[in-house]
XYZ file of C-alpha atoms in Angstrom:
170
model
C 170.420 124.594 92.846
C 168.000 127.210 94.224
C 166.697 126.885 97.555
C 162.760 127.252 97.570
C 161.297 128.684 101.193
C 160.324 126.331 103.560
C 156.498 126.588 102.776
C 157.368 125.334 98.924
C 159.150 122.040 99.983
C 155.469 120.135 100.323
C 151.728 120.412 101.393
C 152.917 118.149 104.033
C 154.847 120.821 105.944
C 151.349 122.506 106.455
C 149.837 119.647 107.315
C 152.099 118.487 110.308
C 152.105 122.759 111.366
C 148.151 122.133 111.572
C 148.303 118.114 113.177
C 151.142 119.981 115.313
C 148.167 122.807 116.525
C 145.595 120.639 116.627
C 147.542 118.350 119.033
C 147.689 121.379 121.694
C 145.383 121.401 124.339
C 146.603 124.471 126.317
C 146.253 128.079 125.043
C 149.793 129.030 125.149
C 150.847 125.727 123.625
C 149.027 126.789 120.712
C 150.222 129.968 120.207
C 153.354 129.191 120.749
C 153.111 126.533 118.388
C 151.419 128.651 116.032
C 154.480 131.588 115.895
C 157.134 129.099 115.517
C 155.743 127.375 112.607
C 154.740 130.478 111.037
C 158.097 131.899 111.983
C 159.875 129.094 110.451
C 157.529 128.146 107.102
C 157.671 131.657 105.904
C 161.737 131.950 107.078
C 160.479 134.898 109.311
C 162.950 137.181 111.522
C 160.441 136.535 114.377
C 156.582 136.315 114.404
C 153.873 137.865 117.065
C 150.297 136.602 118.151
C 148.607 139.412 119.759
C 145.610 138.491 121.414
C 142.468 140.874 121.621
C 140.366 141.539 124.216
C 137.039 142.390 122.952
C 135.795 143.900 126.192
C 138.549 146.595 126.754
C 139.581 147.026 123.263
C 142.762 146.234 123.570
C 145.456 143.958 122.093
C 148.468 142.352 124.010
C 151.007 140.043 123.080
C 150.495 136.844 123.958
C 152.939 134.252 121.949
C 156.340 134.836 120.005
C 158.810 133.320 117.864
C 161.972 135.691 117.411
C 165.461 135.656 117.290
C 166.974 136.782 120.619
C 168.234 140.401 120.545
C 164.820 141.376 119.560
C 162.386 142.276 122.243
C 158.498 142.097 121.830
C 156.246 144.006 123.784
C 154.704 144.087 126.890
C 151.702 144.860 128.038
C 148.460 145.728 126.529
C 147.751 148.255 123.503
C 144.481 150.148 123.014
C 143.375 149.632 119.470
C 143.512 153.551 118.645
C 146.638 153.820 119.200
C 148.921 150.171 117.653
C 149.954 149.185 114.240
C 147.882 145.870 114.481
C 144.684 147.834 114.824
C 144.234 147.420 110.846
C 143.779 144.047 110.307
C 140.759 143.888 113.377
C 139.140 146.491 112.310
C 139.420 145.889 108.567
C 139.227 142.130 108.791
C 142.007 141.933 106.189
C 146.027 141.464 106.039
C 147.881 144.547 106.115
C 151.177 144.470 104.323
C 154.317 147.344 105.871
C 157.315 146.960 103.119
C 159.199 148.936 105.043
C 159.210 149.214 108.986
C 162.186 151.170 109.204
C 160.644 154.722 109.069
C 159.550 156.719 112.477
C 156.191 156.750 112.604
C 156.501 152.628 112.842
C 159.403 152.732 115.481
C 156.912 154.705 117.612
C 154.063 152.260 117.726
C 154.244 150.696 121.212
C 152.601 147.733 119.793
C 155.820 146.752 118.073
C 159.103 144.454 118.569
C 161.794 146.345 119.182
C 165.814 145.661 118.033
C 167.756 145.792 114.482
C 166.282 143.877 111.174
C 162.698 144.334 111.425
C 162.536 145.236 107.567
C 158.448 144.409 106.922
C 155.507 142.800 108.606
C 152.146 141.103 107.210
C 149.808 141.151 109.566
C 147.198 138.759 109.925
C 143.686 138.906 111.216
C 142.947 135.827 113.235
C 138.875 134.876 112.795
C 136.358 132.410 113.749
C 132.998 132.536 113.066
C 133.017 136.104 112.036
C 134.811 136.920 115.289
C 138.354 138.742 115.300
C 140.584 136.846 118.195
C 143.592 138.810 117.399
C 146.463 139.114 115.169
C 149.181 136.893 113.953
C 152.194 139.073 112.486
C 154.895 137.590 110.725
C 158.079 140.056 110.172
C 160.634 139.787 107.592
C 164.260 140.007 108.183
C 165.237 143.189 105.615
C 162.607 145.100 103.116
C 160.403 142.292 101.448
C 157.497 141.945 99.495
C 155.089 139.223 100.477
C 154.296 136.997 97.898
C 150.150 135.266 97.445
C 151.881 132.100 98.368
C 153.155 133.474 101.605
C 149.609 135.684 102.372
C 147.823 132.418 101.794
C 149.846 130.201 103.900
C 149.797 133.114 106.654
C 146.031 133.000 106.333
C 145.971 129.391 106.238
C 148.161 128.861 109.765
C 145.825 132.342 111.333
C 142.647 130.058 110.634
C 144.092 127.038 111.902
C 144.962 128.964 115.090
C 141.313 130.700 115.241
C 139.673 127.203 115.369
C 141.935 125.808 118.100
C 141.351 129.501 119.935
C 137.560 128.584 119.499
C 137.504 125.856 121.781
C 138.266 127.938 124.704
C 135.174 130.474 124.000
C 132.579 130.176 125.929
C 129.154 128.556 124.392
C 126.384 130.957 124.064
């Protein structure tokens, strides 16, 4: 018999990811929560919420989900200069197949040790707002599937709407 990924086995997997979330009261508990059921719905090598800063411009990581050896960065990233730029300024997922050539192991903005093969990355929004980026990396080259962009989508907007209730009310 054929295995079928994680997010296939029933709607209620999402749906105790999102009571899971909405359970969280503190920031980190959320984003924590959010890149381990992300990392382990869509069977991810690890999976990165970077956090942006609309006032400096600048992303930084601020909740991860990976397998030991790997090590995610530190620090902040100006938005000119890191791979997760894309999806804040385009508002969209952006899709790397393949994360193995140069000009991606230069980015500063990303995780750093052996089977990083591709990365969707995920813009986080409420309200018309970009709060950051939630990137899920595959273990080897793969192709994201609509299932897997969907769900993605689906766990980045249940993350948005628990980061909402920390934003101060205009």
């Amino acid at each position: 018999m054929i295995s079928q990924p994680a997010y296939f086995t029933s709607s209620s997997a999402r749906i105790t990811a999102g009571q899971s979330l909405v359970a969280k009261l503190e920031q980190q508990e959320i984003l924590a929560t959010l890149t381990r059921e992300a990392c382990r719905m869509l069977e991810a090598r690890a999976c990165v919420f970077y956090l942006l800063d609309t006032t400096t411009r600048r992303l930084r990581c601020a909740a991860s989900s990976a397998a030991p050896e790997l090590q995610v960065p530190e620090g902040e990233f100006d938005l000119e200069g890191c791979l997760f730029a894309s999806p804040v300024h385009t508002r969209r997922q952006i899709w790397f197949q393949n994360l193995f050539s140069p000009e991606f192991l230069e980015m500063p903005d990303m995780p750093r040790g052996a089977g990083l093969g591709s990365v969707l990355s995920t813009p986080v929004v409420f309200e018309n707002d970009v709060l950051g980026v939630l990137a899920v990396f595959s273990a080897g080259t793969h192709r994201f599937d609509n299932d897997e962009k969907r769900l993605c989508a689906a766990l980045a907007g249940l993350g948005a709407v628990d980061l909402a209730r920390d934003l101060p009310v205009l």
